[in-house]
mmCIF file of C-alpha atoms in Angstrom:
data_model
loop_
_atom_site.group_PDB
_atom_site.id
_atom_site.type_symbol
_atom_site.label_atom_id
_atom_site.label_comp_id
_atom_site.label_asym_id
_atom_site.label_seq_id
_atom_site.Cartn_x
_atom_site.Cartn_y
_atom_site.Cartn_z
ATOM 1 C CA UNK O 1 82.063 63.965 128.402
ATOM 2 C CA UNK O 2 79.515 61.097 127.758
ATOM 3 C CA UNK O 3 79.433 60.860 123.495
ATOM 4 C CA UNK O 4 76.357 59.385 122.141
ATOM 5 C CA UNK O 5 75.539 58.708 118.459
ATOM 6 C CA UNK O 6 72.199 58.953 117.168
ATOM 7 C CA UNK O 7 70.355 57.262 114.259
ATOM 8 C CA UNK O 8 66.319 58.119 112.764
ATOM 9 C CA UNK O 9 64.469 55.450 111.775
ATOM 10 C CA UNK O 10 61.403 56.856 109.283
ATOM 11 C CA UNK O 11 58.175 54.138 110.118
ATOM 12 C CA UNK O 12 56.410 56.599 107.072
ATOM 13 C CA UNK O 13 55.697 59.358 104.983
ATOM 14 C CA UNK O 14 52.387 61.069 104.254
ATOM 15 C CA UNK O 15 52.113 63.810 100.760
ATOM 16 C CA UNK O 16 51.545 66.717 103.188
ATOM 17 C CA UNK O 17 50.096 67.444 107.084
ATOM 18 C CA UNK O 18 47.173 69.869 106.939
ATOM 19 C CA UNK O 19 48.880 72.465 104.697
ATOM 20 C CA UNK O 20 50.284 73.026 108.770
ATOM 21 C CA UNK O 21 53.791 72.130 108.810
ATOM 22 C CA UNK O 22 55.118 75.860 109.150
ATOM 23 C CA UNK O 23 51.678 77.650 110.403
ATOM 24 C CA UNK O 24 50.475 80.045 112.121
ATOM 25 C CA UNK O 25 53.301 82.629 111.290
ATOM 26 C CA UNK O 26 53.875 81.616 107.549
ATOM 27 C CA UNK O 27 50.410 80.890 106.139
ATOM 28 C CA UNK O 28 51.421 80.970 102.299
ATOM 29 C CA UNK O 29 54.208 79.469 102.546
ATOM 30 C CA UNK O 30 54.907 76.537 100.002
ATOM 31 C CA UNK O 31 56.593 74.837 102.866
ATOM 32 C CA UNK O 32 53.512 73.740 104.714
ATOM 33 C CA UNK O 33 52.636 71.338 101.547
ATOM 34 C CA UNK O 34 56.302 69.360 101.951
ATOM 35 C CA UNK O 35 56.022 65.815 102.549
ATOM 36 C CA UNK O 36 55.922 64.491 106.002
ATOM 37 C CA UNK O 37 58.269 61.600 107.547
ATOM 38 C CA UNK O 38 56.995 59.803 110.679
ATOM 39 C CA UNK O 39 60.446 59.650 112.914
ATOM 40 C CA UNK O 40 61.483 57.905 116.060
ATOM 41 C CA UNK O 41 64.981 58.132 117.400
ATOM 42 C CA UNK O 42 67.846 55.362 118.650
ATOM 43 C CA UNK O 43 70.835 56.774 121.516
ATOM 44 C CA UNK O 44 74.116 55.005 121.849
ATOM 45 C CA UNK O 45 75.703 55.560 124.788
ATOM 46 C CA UNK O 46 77.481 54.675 127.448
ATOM 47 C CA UNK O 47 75.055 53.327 129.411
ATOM 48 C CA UNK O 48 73.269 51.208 127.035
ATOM 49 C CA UNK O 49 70.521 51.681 124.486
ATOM 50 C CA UNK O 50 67.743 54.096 123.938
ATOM 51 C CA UNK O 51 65.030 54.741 121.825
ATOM 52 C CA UNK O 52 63.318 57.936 121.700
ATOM 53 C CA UNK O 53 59.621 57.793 120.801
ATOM 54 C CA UNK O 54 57.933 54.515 119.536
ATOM 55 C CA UNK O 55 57.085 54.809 115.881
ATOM 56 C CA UNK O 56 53.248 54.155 115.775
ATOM 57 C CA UNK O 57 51.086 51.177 115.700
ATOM 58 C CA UNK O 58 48.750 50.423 112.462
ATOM 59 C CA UNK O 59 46.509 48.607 114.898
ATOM 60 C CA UNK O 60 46.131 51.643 117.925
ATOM 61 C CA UNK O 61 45.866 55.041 115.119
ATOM 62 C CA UNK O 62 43.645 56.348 113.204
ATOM 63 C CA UNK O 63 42.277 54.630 110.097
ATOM 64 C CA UNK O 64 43.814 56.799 108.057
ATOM 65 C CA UNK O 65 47.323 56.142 109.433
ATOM 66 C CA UNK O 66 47.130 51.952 109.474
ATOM 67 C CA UNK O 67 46.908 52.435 105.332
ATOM 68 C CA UNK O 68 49.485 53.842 103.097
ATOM 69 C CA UNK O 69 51.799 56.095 104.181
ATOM 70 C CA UNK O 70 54.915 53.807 102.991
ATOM 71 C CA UNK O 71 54.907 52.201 106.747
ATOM 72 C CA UNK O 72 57.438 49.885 107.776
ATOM 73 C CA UNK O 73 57.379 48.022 110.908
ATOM 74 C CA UNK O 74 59.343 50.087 113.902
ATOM 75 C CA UNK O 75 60.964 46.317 114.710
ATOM 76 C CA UNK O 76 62.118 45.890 111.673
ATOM 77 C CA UNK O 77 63.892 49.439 111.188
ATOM 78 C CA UNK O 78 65.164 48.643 114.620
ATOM 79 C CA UNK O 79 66.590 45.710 112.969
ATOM 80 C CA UNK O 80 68.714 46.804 110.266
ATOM 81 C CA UNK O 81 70.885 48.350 113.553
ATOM 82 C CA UNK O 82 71.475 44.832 114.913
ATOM 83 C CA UNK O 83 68.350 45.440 117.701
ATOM 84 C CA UNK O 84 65.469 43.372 118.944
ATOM 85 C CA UNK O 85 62.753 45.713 120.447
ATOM 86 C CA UNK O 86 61.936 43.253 122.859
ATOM 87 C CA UNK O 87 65.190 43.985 124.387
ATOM 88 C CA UNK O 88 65.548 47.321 124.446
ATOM 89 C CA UNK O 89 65.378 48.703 128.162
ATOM 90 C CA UNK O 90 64.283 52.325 127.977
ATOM 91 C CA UNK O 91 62.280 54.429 125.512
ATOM 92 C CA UNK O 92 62.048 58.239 126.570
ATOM 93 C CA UNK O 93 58.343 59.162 125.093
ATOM 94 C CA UNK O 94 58.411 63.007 123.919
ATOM 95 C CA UNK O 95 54.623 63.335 124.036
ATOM 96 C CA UNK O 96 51.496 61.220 123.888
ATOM 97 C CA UNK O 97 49.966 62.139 119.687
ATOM 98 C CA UNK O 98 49.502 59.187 117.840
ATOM 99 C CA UNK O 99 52.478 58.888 115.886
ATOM 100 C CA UNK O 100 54.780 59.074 119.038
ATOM 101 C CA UNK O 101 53.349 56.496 121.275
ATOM 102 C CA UNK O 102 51.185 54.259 119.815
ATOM 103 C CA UNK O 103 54.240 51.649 119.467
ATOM 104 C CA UNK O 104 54.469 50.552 122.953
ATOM 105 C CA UNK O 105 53.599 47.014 122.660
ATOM 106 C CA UNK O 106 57.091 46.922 120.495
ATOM 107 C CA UNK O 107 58.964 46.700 123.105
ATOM 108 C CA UNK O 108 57.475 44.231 125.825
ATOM 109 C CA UNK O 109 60.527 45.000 128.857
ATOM 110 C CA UNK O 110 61.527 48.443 128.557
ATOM 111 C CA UNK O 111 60.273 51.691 130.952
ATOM 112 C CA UNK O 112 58.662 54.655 129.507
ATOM 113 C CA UNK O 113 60.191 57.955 130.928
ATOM 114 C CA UNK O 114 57.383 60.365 130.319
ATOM 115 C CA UNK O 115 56.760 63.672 132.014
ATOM 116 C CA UNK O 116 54.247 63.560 134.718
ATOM 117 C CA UNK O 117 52.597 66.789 133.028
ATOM 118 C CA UNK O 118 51.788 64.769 130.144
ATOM 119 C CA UNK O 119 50.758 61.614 131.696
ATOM 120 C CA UNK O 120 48.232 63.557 133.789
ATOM 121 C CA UNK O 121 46.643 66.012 131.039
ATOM 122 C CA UNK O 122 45.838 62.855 128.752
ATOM 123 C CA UNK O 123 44.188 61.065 131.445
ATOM 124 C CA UNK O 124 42.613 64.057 133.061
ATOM 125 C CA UNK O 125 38.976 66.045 132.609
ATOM 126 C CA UNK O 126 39.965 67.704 129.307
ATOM 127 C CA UNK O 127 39.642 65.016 127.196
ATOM 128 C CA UNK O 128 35.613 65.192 127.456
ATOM 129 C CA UNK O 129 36.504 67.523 124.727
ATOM 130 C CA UNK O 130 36.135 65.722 121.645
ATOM 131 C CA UNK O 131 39.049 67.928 119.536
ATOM 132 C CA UNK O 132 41.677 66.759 122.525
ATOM 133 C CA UNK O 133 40.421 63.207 123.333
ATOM 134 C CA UNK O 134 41.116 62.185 119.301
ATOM 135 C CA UNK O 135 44.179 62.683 119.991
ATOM 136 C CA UNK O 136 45.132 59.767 121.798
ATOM 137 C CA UNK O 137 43.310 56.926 120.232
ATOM 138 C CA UNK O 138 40.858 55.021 122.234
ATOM 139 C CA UNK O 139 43.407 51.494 122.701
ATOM 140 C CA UNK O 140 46.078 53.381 123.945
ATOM 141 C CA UNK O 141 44.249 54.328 127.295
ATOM 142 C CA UNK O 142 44.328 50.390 128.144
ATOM 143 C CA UNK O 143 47.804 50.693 127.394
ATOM 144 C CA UNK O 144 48.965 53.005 129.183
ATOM 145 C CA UNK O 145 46.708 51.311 132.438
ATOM 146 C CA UNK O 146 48.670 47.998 131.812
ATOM 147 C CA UNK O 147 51.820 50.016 131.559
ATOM 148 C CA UNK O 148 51.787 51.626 135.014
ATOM 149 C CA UNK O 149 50.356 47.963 136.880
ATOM 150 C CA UNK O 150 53.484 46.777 135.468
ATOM 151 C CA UNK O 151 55.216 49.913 136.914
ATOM 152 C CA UNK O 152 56.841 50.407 133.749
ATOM 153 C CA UNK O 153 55.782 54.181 132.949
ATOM 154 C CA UNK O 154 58.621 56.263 134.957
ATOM 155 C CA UNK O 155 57.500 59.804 135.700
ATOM 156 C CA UNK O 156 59.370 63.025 135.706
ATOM 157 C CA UNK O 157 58.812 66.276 136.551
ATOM 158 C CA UNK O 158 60.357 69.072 134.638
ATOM 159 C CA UNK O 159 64.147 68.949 133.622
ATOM 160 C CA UNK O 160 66.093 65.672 134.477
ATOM 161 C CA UNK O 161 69.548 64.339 134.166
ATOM 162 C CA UNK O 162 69.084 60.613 133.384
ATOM 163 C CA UNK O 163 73.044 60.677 133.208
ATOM 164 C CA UNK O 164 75.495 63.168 132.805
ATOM 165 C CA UNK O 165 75.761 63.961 129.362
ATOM 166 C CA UNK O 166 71.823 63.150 128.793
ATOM 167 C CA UNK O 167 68.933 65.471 129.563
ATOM 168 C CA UNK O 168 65.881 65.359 129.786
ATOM 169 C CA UNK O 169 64.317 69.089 129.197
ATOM 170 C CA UNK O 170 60.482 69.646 130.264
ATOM 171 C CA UNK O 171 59.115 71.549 127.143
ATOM 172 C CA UNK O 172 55.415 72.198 127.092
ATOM 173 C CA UNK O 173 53.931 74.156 123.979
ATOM 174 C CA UNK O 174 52.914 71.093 121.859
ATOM 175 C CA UNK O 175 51.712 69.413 124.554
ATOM 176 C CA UNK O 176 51.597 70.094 128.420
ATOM 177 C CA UNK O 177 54.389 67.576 129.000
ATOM 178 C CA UNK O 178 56.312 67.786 125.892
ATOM 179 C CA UNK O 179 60.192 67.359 126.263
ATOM 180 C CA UNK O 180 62.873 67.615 123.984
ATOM 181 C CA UNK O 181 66.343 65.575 124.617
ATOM 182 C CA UNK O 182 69.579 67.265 124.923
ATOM 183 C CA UNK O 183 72.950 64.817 124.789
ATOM 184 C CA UNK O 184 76.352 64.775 124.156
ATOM 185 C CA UNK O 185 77.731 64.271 120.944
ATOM 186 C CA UNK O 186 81.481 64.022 119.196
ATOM 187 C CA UNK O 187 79.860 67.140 117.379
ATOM 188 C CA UNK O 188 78.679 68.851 120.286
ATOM 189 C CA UNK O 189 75.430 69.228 122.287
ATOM 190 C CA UNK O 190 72.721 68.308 120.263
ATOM 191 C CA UNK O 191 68.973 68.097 121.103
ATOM 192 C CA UNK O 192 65.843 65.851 119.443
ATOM 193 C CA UNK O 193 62.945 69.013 119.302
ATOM 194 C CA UNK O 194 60.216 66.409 119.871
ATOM 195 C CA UNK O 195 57.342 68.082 117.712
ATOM 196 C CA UNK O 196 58.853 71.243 119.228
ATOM 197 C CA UNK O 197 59.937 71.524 115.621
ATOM 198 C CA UNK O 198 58.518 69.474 112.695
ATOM 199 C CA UNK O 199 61.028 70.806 110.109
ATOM 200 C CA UNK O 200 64.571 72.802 110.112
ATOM 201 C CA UNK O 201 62.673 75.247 108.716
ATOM 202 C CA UNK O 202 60.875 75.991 112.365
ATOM 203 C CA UNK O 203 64.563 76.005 113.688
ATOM 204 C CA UNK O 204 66.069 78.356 111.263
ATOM 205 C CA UNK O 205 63.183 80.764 111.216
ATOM 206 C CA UNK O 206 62.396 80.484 114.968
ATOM 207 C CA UNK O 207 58.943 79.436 113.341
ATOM 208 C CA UNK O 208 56.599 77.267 115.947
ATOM 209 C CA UNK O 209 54.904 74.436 114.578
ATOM 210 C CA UNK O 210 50.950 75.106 113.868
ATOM 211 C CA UNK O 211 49.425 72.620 116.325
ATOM 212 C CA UNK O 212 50.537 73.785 119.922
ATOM 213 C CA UNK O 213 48.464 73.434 123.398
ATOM 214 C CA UNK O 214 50.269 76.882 124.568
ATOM 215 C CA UNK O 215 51.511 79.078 121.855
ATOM 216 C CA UNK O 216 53.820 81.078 124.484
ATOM 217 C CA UNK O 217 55.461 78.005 125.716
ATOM 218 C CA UNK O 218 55.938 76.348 122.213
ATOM 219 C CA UNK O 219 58.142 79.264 121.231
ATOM 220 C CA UNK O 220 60.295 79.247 124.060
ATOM 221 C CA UNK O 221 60.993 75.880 123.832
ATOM 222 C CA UNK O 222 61.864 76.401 120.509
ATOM 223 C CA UNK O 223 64.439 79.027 121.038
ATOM 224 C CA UNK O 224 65.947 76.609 123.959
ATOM 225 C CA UNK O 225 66.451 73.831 121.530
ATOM 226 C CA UNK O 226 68.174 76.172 119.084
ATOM 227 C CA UNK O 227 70.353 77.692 122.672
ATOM 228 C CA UNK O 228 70.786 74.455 123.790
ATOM 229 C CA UNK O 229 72.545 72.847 120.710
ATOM 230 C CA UNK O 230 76.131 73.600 120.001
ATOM 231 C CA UNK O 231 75.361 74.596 116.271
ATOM 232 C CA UNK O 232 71.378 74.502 114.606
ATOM 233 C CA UNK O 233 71.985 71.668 112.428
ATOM 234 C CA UNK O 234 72.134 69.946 115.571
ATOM 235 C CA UNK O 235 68.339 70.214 116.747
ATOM 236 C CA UNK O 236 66.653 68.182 115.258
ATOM 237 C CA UNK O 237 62.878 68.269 114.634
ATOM 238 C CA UNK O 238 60.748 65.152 114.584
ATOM 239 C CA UNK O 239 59.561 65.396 111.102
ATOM 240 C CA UNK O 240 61.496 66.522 107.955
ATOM 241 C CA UNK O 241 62.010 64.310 105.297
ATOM 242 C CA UNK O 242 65.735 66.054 104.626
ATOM 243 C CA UNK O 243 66.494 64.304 108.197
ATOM 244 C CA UNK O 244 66.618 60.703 106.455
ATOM 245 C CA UNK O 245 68.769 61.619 103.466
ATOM 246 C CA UNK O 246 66.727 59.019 101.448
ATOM 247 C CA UNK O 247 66.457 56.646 104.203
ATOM 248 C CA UNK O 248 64.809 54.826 106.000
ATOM 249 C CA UNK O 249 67.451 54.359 108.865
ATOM 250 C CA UNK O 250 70.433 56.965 109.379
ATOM 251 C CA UNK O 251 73.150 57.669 111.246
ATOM 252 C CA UNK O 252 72.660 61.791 111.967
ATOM 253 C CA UNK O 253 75.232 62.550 114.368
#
């Protein structure tokens, strides 16, 4: 069994997210007010490094997002773990919103593994509508264009072993090509939700997260993620502050 250790990295936090956190099926609940940390993942394993997500970019999101928020440079977290971005190989992208994958120019030589699904619906007709098209902020489209010439966008279609011990499980709900990431671990099988889950709340109440492309899909790939890993505290949604245990980098399994 391929072991793999996995550390957060926290580029911010905002106050709250649209009183949203837990909706639609607890509206009054105090939890949709907690704050909200802005995670992306690193994977140790045996065949070399791999970051999950890219932290966002102040210069490719939304006004709002390049201000405050207690951002720190993705680099720099990436740093404190002995890594250069620039380096880094492979970054598995769980879904195209802003605070995902607005970070690609971080890391200058690595592939993005990104489900075709995805890829297609964020390039396709639908984004004439003006709720969808904001977002994915206008730069990244030029991005993702200079990505693929370079041929460094990889796309998959549905589940996918990268390696044994790593998957790669096609998700939907969130997004049309969301995926989550199920690995081996000394503790077991654990998975990274993707925004599948935004807090262990949404895990331990089989809750799905209030923004969701299919509702239907978003709570079956919820109760995968809690199948799929070999106890709950090991899925891991994408942003709960109790993840970083007052950190800005951590070791979580």
């Amino acid at each position: 069994m391929a072991n793999h250790t996995v550390h957060a990295m926290m580029v911010g936090m905002s106050e709250s997210w649209w009183r949203s956190g837990i909706m639609p099926c607890l509206r009054s609940d105090v939890d949709r007010d907690k704050p909200v940390a802005y995670i992306f993942w690193f994977i140790e394993g045996p065949n070399g490094p791999i970051v999950v997500d890219t932290g966002y970019h102040p210069d490719y999101v939304a006004p709002e997002w390049a201000q405050g928020k207690q951002f720190i440079d993705p680099p720099k977290l990436l740093a404190e773990l002995g890594l250069k971005s620039d380096e880094l190989k492979t970054v598995i992208v769980t879904h195209f919103h802003q605070d995902h994958f607005t970070g690609f120019d971080y890391f200058p030589g690595a592939k993005f593994i990104i489900q075709r699904a995805e890829l297609e619906f964020w390039t396709g007709p639908r984004m004439r509508h003006k709720v969808l098209d904001s977002q994915i902020r206008p730069k990244v489209r030029p991005g993702l264009e200079k990505l693929q010439k370079e041929g460094r966008i990889e796309l998959i279609d549905g589940d996918h072993v990268l390696y044994p011990g790593l998957n790669l499980l096609k998700a939907g709900g969130h997004t049309p090509g969301s995926q989550m990431i199920a690995l081996d671990t000394a503790a077991g099988k654990a998975v990274l939700c993707g925004d599948i889950a935004y807090t262990f709340k949404n895990i331990r109440d089989h809750h799905p997260v209030g923004w969701y492309y299919d509702l239907g899909d978003t709570v079956a790939a919820l109760d995968r993620a809690i199948a799929t890993a070999a106890r709950p505290d090991l899925a891991f949604p994408n942003h709960d502050p109790e993840i970083m245990q007052g950190k800005r980098v951590v070791r979580v399994v």
